[in-house]
Short mmCIF file of C-alpha atoms and ligand atoms in Angstrom, two decimals:
data_model
loop_
_atom_site.label_atom_id
_atom_site.label_comp_id
_atom_site.label_asym_id
_atom_site.label_seq_id
_atom_site.Cartn_x
_atom_site.Cartn_y
_atom_site.Cartn_z
CA MET A 21 -102.11 -8.91 151.07
CA ASP A 22 -100.53 -7.33 147.98
CA LEU A 23 -101.68 -6.04 144.51
CA LYS A 24 -100.39 -9.12 142.74
CA GLN A 25 -102.63 -11.40 144.88
CA LEU A 26 -105.64 -9.09 144.36
CA ASN A 27 -105.14 -8.92 140.56
CA ALA A 28 -104.81 -12.73 140.46
CA PHE A 29 -108.07 -13.14 142.43
CA ILE A 30 -109.96 -10.66 140.16
CA ALA A 31 -108.67 -12.51 137.05
CA VAL A 32 -109.86 -15.89 138.43
CA ALA A 33 -113.19 -14.40 139.47
CA ASP A 34 -113.88 -12.79 136.15
CA LEU A 35 -112.73 -15.79 134.01
CA ARG A 36 -113.89 -18.61 136.40
CA SER A 37 -110.78 -20.55 135.36
CA PHE A 38 -107.32 -20.87 136.70
CA SER A 39 -105.73 -21.54 133.27
CA ALA A 40 -107.55 -18.59 131.57
CA ALA A 41 -106.56 -16.39 134.51
CA ALA A 42 -102.99 -17.53 134.30
CA THR A 43 -102.81 -16.64 130.57
CA LYS A 44 -104.41 -13.25 131.27
CA THR A 45 -102.08 -12.29 134.14
CA GLY A 46 -98.97 -13.80 132.34
CA LEU A 47 -98.30 -16.05 135.38
CA SER A 48 -97.88 -19.84 135.38
CA GLN A 49 -100.78 -21.72 136.79
CA PRO A 50 -98.87 -22.90 139.86
CA SER A 51 -97.72 -19.32 140.69
CA LEU A 52 -101.38 -18.08 140.34
CA SER A 53 -102.64 -20.85 142.62
CA ARG A 54 -99.89 -20.05 145.16
CA LEU A 55 -100.87 -16.32 145.14
CA LEU A 56 -104.49 -17.10 145.68
CA LYS A 57 -103.80 -19.64 148.54
CA GLN A 58 -101.52 -17.07 150.17
CA LEU A 59 -104.37 -14.42 149.94
CA GLU A 60 -106.84 -16.81 151.54
CA THR A 61 -104.44 -17.76 154.25
CA ASP A 62 -103.61 -14.11 155.03
CA MET A 63 -107.26 -13.23 155.21
CA GLY A 64 -108.32 -16.47 156.93
CA VAL A 65 -111.26 -16.77 154.50
CA VAL A 66 -111.94 -19.19 151.64
CA LEU A 67 -112.78 -17.00 148.61
CA ILE A 68 -112.98 -19.57 145.76
CA ASP A 69 -114.98 -22.77 145.78
CA ARG A 70 -112.49 -25.03 143.94
CA TYR A 71 -114.76 -28.16 143.83
CA HIS A 72 -117.06 -27.00 141.10
CA ARG A 73 -116.51 -26.25 137.47
CA PRO A 74 -116.63 -23.54 136.23
CA LEU A 75 -115.11 -22.18 139.46
CA HIS A 76 -117.37 -20.33 141.88
CA LEU A 77 -116.77 -17.73 144.47
CA THR A 78 -117.87 -18.40 147.98
CA GLU A 79 -120.35 -15.89 149.44
CA ALA A 80 -117.47 -14.12 151.23
CA GLY A 81 -115.54 -14.26 147.91
CA SER A 82 -118.35 -12.53 146.07
CA PHE A 83 -118.51 -9.79 148.72
CA PHE A 84 -114.74 -9.34 148.50
CA TYR A 85 -114.83 -9.25 144.66
CA ASP A 86 -117.46 -6.46 144.61
CA LYS A 87 -115.56 -4.30 147.05
CA ILE A 88 -111.99 -4.98 145.90
CA SER A 89 -112.67 -4.51 142.16
CA THR A 90 -113.93 -0.99 142.96
CA ILE A 91 -110.79 -0.32 144.90
CA LEU A 92 -108.50 -1.64 142.20
CA THR A 93 -110.26 0.48 139.50
CA GLU A 94 -109.73 3.47 141.77
CA ILE A 95 -105.99 2.64 142.06
CA ASP A 96 -105.74 2.44 138.28
CA THR A 97 -107.61 5.77 137.93
CA VAL A 98 -105.29 7.44 140.53
CA THR A 99 -102.24 6.03 138.83
CA SER A 100 -103.26 7.25 135.36
CA MET A 101 -104.25 10.71 136.65
CA THR A 102 -100.90 11.09 138.52
CA GLN A 103 -99.01 10.13 135.31
CA ARG A 104 -101.06 12.61 133.33
CA LEU A 105 -100.55 15.29 135.85
CA SER A 106 -96.79 14.90 135.78
CA ALA A 107 -96.66 14.91 131.93
CA PRO A 108 -99.86 16.06 130.34
CA SER A 109 -100.28 14.70 126.78
CA SER A 110 -99.98 17.29 124.06
CA VAL A 111 -103.00 15.57 122.30
CA LEU A 112 -106.40 16.33 123.54
CA ASN A 113 -108.43 13.16 123.26
CA ILE A 114 -112.22 13.97 122.96
CA GLY A 115 -114.97 11.46 123.37
CA PHE A 116 -118.30 12.13 121.80
CA VAL A 117 -121.75 10.62 121.16
CA PRO A 118 -122.66 10.37 117.43
CA SER A 119 -125.56 12.85 117.73
CA VAL A 120 -123.19 15.80 118.60
CA LEU A 121 -121.05 15.13 115.57
CA TYR A 122 -124.09 15.95 113.31
CA GLY A 123 -124.33 19.17 115.25
CA LEU A 124 -121.75 21.67 116.18
CA LEU A 125 -118.79 19.45 117.09
CA PRO A 126 -116.90 19.92 113.70
CA GLU A 127 -117.39 23.70 113.88
CA ILE A 128 -116.16 23.80 117.56
CA ILE A 129 -113.06 21.80 116.64
CA ALA A 130 -112.31 24.09 113.67
CA THR A 131 -112.73 27.12 116.05
CA LEU A 132 -110.44 25.53 118.68
CA LYS A 133 -107.80 25.00 115.96
CA GLN A 134 -108.01 28.69 115.01
CA PHE A 135 -107.55 29.80 118.60
CA SER A 136 -104.84 27.20 119.37
CA PRO A 137 -103.12 26.38 116.08
CA ASP A 138 -100.58 24.04 117.75
CA ILE A 139 -103.25 21.78 119.25
CA ASP A 140 -103.45 18.14 118.34
CA VAL A 141 -106.96 16.63 118.59
CA ASN A 142 -108.02 13.05 118.61
CA LEU A 143 -111.77 12.26 118.31
CA LYS A 144 -113.36 9.04 119.57
CA ASP A 145 -116.99 7.94 119.02
CA ILE A 146 -117.91 6.54 122.45
CA SER A 147 -121.19 6.16 124.30
CA SER A 148 -122.16 8.51 127.14
CA TYR A 149 -121.84 5.79 129.74
CA GLN A 150 -118.48 4.48 128.46
CA GLN A 151 -117.11 7.91 128.54
CA MET A 152 -116.93 7.77 132.32
CA ASP A 153 -114.55 4.86 132.29
CA ALA A 154 -112.61 6.22 129.38
CA LEU A 155 -112.05 9.46 131.28
CA LYS A 156 -110.80 7.54 134.37
CA SER A 157 -108.41 5.33 132.30
CA GLY A 158 -106.99 8.34 130.39
CA GLU A 159 -108.35 7.06 127.03
CA ILE A 160 -110.12 10.46 126.68
CA ASP A 161 -109.60 13.76 128.43
CA ILE A 162 -113.08 15.17 127.83
CA GLY A 163 -116.45 13.67 126.74
CA PHE A 164 -119.48 15.16 125.22
CA GLY A 165 -122.72 13.27 125.85
CA ARG A 166 -126.50 13.64 126.40
CA PHE A 167 -126.81 12.14 129.88
CA ALA A 168 -125.90 13.44 133.27
CA HIS A 169 -123.69 11.10 135.29
CA GLN A 170 -123.20 11.05 139.03
CA ASP A 171 -119.68 9.83 139.59
CA PRO A 172 -117.27 10.91 142.39
CA TRP A 173 -114.40 11.22 139.90
CA ILE A 174 -116.22 13.20 137.30
CA GLN A 175 -117.32 16.79 136.90
CA GLN A 176 -119.90 17.81 134.32
CA ILE A 177 -121.22 20.96 132.94
CA LEU A 178 -124.52 21.41 131.11
CA LEU A 179 -123.72 23.16 127.90
CA ARG A 180 -127.18 23.72 126.50
CA HIS A 181 -130.58 22.15 125.83
CA GLU A 182 -131.12 21.26 122.14
CA ARG A 183 -134.77 21.02 120.99
CA TYR A 184 -136.04 17.71 119.65
CA VAL A 185 -137.73 17.66 116.36
CA VAL A 186 -140.02 14.91 115.00
CA ALA A 187 -138.76 12.82 112.07
CA LEU A 188 -141.57 11.48 109.91
CA PRO A 189 -141.55 9.67 106.53
CA LYS A 190 -142.26 12.09 103.76
CA SER A 191 -145.37 10.12 102.86
CA HIS A 192 -146.86 10.49 106.40
CA PRO A 193 -150.14 12.45 106.62
CA LEU A 194 -148.47 14.81 109.19
CA ALA A 195 -145.36 15.25 107.22
CA ASN A 196 -146.05 18.88 106.29
CA VAL A 197 -147.66 19.89 109.52
CA ARG A 198 -145.49 22.59 111.32
CA LYS A 199 -145.34 22.79 115.10
CA GLN A 200 -146.59 19.22 116.08
CA ARG A 201 -148.00 18.13 119.37
CA LEU A 202 -146.79 14.88 120.99
CA ILE A 203 -150.43 13.75 121.48
CA ASP A 204 -150.93 13.92 117.69
CA LEU A 205 -147.93 11.53 117.15
CA ALA A 206 -149.00 8.99 119.75
CA ASN A 207 -150.80 6.78 117.36
CA ASN A 208 -147.70 5.90 115.42
CA ARG A 209 -144.88 3.43 115.93
CA LEU A 210 -142.26 5.28 117.92
CA ILE A 211 -138.73 4.22 117.09
CA LEU A 212 -136.44 4.23 120.17
CA TYR A 213 -132.66 4.25 119.80
CA HIS A 214 -131.07 5.42 123.18
CA GLN A 215 -128.37 3.15 124.49
CA THR A 216 -128.31 4.73 127.95
CA HIS A 217 -131.38 5.13 130.02
CA LEU A 218 -132.27 7.99 132.43
CA PRO A 219 -131.20 7.71 136.06
CA VAL A 220 -134.22 6.55 138.02
CA SER A 221 -134.24 9.79 140.10
CA SER A 222 -135.07 11.98 137.11
CA THR A 223 -137.97 9.84 135.86
CA VAL A 224 -141.70 10.11 136.02
CA THR A 225 -144.17 7.21 136.23
CA THR A 226 -147.14 6.78 134.02
CA GLU A 227 -149.38 7.32 136.94
CA THR A 228 -149.47 10.89 135.64
CA ALA A 229 -151.00 9.74 132.43
CA THR A 230 -154.09 11.52 131.35
CA HIS A 231 -154.40 10.67 127.62
CA LYS A 232 -155.04 7.06 127.05
CA LEU A 233 -155.10 5.78 123.52
CA SER A 234 -157.41 3.01 122.56
CA THR A 235 -155.97 0.36 120.33
CA SER A 236 -156.87 -3.07 119.34
CA ARG A 237 -153.40 -3.96 118.20
CA VAL A 238 -152.08 -7.01 120.03
CA ASN A 239 -148.33 -6.30 119.67
CA ARG A 240 -148.57 -3.10 121.51
CA ALA A 241 -145.03 -2.48 122.59
CA ALA A 242 -145.35 0.66 124.67
CA LYS A 243 -146.74 -1.54 127.36
CA HIS A 244 -146.28 0.65 130.40
CA ASP A 245 -149.62 0.43 131.96
CA ALA A 246 -150.90 3.42 133.99
CA SER A 247 -151.10 1.42 137.24
CA SER A 248 -147.37 0.52 137.14
CA SER A 249 -145.23 2.60 139.47
CA GLU A 250 -142.10 1.49 137.66
CA PRO A 251 -140.15 4.57 136.48
CA ILE A 252 -139.84 5.12 132.73
CA THR A 253 -136.16 5.28 132.02
CA GLU A 254 -136.09 5.25 128.18
CA PRO A 255 -135.57 8.97 127.19
CA LEU A 256 -138.19 9.32 124.44
CA LEU A 257 -140.85 7.42 126.36
CA HIS A 258 -140.04 9.64 129.41
CA LEU A 259 -140.76 12.65 127.24
CA PHE A 260 -144.08 11.38 126.13
CA ALA A 261 -144.98 10.36 129.68
CA GLN A 262 -144.38 13.86 130.92
CA TYR A 263 -147.31 14.88 128.75
CA GLY A 264 -149.26 11.81 130.04
CA ILE A 265 -148.89 9.96 126.77
CA SER A 266 -148.01 6.39 126.10
CA PRO A 267 -147.21 5.73 122.38
CA PHE A 268 -149.19 3.15 120.59
CA MET A 269 -146.29 0.87 119.67
CA THR A 270 -142.53 1.04 119.90
CA THR A 271 -139.51 -0.53 118.12
CA THR A 272 -136.11 -0.35 119.69
CA VAL A 273 -132.98 -0.20 117.47
CA SER A 274 -129.23 -0.02 118.13
CA ASP A 275 -128.53 3.58 117.25
CA LEU A 276 -129.86 6.81 115.85
CA GLN A 277 -128.80 6.16 112.31
CA VAL A 278 -130.76 2.87 112.23
CA ALA A 279 -133.80 4.78 113.65
CA LEU A 280 -133.62 7.35 110.91
CA GLY A 281 -133.22 4.52 108.43
CA LEU A 282 -136.40 2.94 109.59
CA VAL A 283 -138.25 6.30 109.42
CA ALA A 284 -136.96 6.77 105.87
CA ALA A 285 -138.32 3.26 105.10
CA GLY A 286 -141.79 4.33 106.47
CA GLU A 287 -141.63 2.10 109.50
CA GLY A 288 -142.42 4.67 112.11
CA ILE A 289 -141.52 8.05 113.51
CA THR A 290 -138.96 9.22 116.06
CA LEU A 291 -137.76 12.34 117.83
CA VAL A 292 -134.15 13.49 117.22
CA PRO A 293 -132.14 16.52 118.36
CA ALA A 294 -132.59 19.39 115.87
CA SER A 295 -128.99 19.14 114.55
CA LEU A 296 -129.92 15.79 112.92
CA GLN A 297 -132.49 17.36 110.66
CA THR A 298 -130.06 17.50 107.71
CA VAL A 299 -129.94 13.64 107.52
CA ARG A 300 -131.82 11.78 104.77
CA THR A 301 -133.96 14.69 103.94
CA GLU A 302 -135.12 13.14 100.63
CA GLN A 303 -137.20 10.57 102.59
CA ILE A 304 -137.66 12.26 105.94
CA SER A 305 -139.60 15.36 106.94
CA TYR A 306 -138.43 17.02 110.17
CA GLN A 307 -140.89 19.22 112.07
CA ARG A 308 -140.72 21.23 115.17
CA LEU A 309 -142.77 20.57 118.25
CA VAL A 310 -144.91 23.01 120.03
CA HIS A 311 -143.60 21.92 123.39
CA GLU A 312 -140.55 24.12 124.29
CA ASN A 313 -139.28 21.86 126.98
CA VAL A 314 -138.93 18.73 124.84
CA THR A 315 -135.20 19.08 124.68
CA SER A 316 -132.07 16.97 124.72
CA PRO A 317 -129.27 18.28 127.00
CA ILE A 318 -125.58 18.32 125.96
CA TYR A 319 -123.14 17.71 128.66
CA LEU A 320 -119.41 18.11 128.90
CA HIS A 321 -117.61 15.70 131.22
CA THR A 322 -114.08 15.68 132.47
CA LEU A 323 -112.22 14.41 135.62
CA LYS A 324 -112.60 16.46 138.85
CA ASP A 325 -109.00 16.31 139.83
CA PHE A 326 -107.22 16.59 136.48
CA VAL A 327 -108.36 18.98 133.72
CA HIS A 328 -106.28 18.77 130.52
CA PRO A 329 -104.51 22.15 129.97
CA LYS A 330 -106.29 22.59 126.64
CA ILE A 331 -109.82 22.25 128.02
CA PRO A 332 -110.30 25.87 128.89
CA ASP A 333 -109.58 26.78 125.23
CA LEU A 334 -112.08 24.23 124.15
CA LEU A 335 -114.69 25.80 126.41
CA THR A 336 -113.86 29.13 124.96
CA ALA A 337 -114.30 27.77 121.43
CA ILE A 338 -117.73 26.27 122.40
CA TYR A 339 -118.99 29.58 123.80
CA HIS A 340 -117.65 31.43 120.76
CA VAL A 341 -119.61 29.14 118.43
CA TYR A 342 -122.75 29.57 120.48
CA GLU A 343 -122.39 33.30 120.37
CA GLN A 344 -121.76 33.38 116.59
CA ARG A 345 -124.96 31.29 116.11
CA GLY A 346 -127.10 33.12 118.65
CA ILE A 347 -127.56 30.00 120.81
CA THR A 348 -128.72 30.45 124.33
CA TYR A 349 -126.41 29.05 127.01
CA ARG A 350 -125.45 29.58 130.55
CA GLN A 351 -121.66 30.12 130.90
CA GLN A 352 -119.87 27.80 133.36
CA ASN A 353 -116.26 27.08 134.07
CA PHE A 354 -114.41 24.04 135.31
CA VAL A 355 -112.74 24.07 138.63
CA SER A 356 -109.31 22.54 138.18
CA GLN A 357 -108.29 21.08 141.41
CA ALA A 358 -104.89 19.89 140.03
C1 BEZ B 13 -123.40 21.46 120.76
O1 BEZ B 13 -124.07 21.13 119.84
O2 BEZ B 13 -123.77 22.32 121.58
C2 BEZ B 13 -122.13 20.86 121.10
C3 BEZ B 13 -121.75 19.77 120.23
C4 BEZ B 13 -120.59 19.24 120.46
C5 BEZ B 13 -119.70 19.60 121.48
C6 BEZ B 13 -120.07 20.54 122.31
C7 BEZ B 13 -121.31 21.31 122.09
#
């Protein structure tokens, strides 16, 4: 069994077609078929059911695909890490979720450039979840996101918790009320925008619900009924559920900008990290919440086994900005095992 055979198998399994897999791998179709036949003969197992179109994997083939694709990804990760270790790039590639760009990221990068004038930084807008693969492939060296990830290749540090504020249309009856309570917001349409949902282990269920809102509206979207034991994995619904509240109605949109656009248009309310409260202030009123623990974490992620040499400077810049602004944080350092 060799890597060429395994890559040919993965290409056929992914594309369900010999000709598409041949194009993808740059092999001729007869060479690709030969590699697959050889793999099956070596293993003594039929992996691909060739009699149906599109092609199907046999049960054994599906099992093999699941396991071997993980191993091949790990081989790619190790190869890329070894290359970076032997010749670290002079550029620091930083992945970030959009919400941190509205906050301190620009100031942190400016501070880093003051501390390290020779540094070359490349910024990439990339979701929290996709940052994990981007770190492994070497597309980014460090990622800033708002979700914790459990991954054997990745180390993360929690930088701080940022408070959520409520975003309401200026015409809303509560628009000028300072220090809002979640229960007073529950009768509004809540606009949801998170792409990544919470890991199941950190969720609560609505079995804890104590406040039940009565409504006659038929298209009630926050449909999590109190008897359900399914965990709530959407972050904003999770926050409401921690206070035993199930919002009256929800609308889900693709990102935070769209959510704030809908709030500006009077279509509902949402919660955003406090650093967003400078966006669309002509149409949106941002108010603090009384609940101190309604916060959004900011995590820094990097590989466990390879920490880019400029990352310690970046961490120093982050803590410097926090100190300048009087932001509470708990200092942590990466352990570079390289
Ligand atoms: C922050 O707001 O704490 C932050 C933003 C971007 C990168 C790191 C930290």
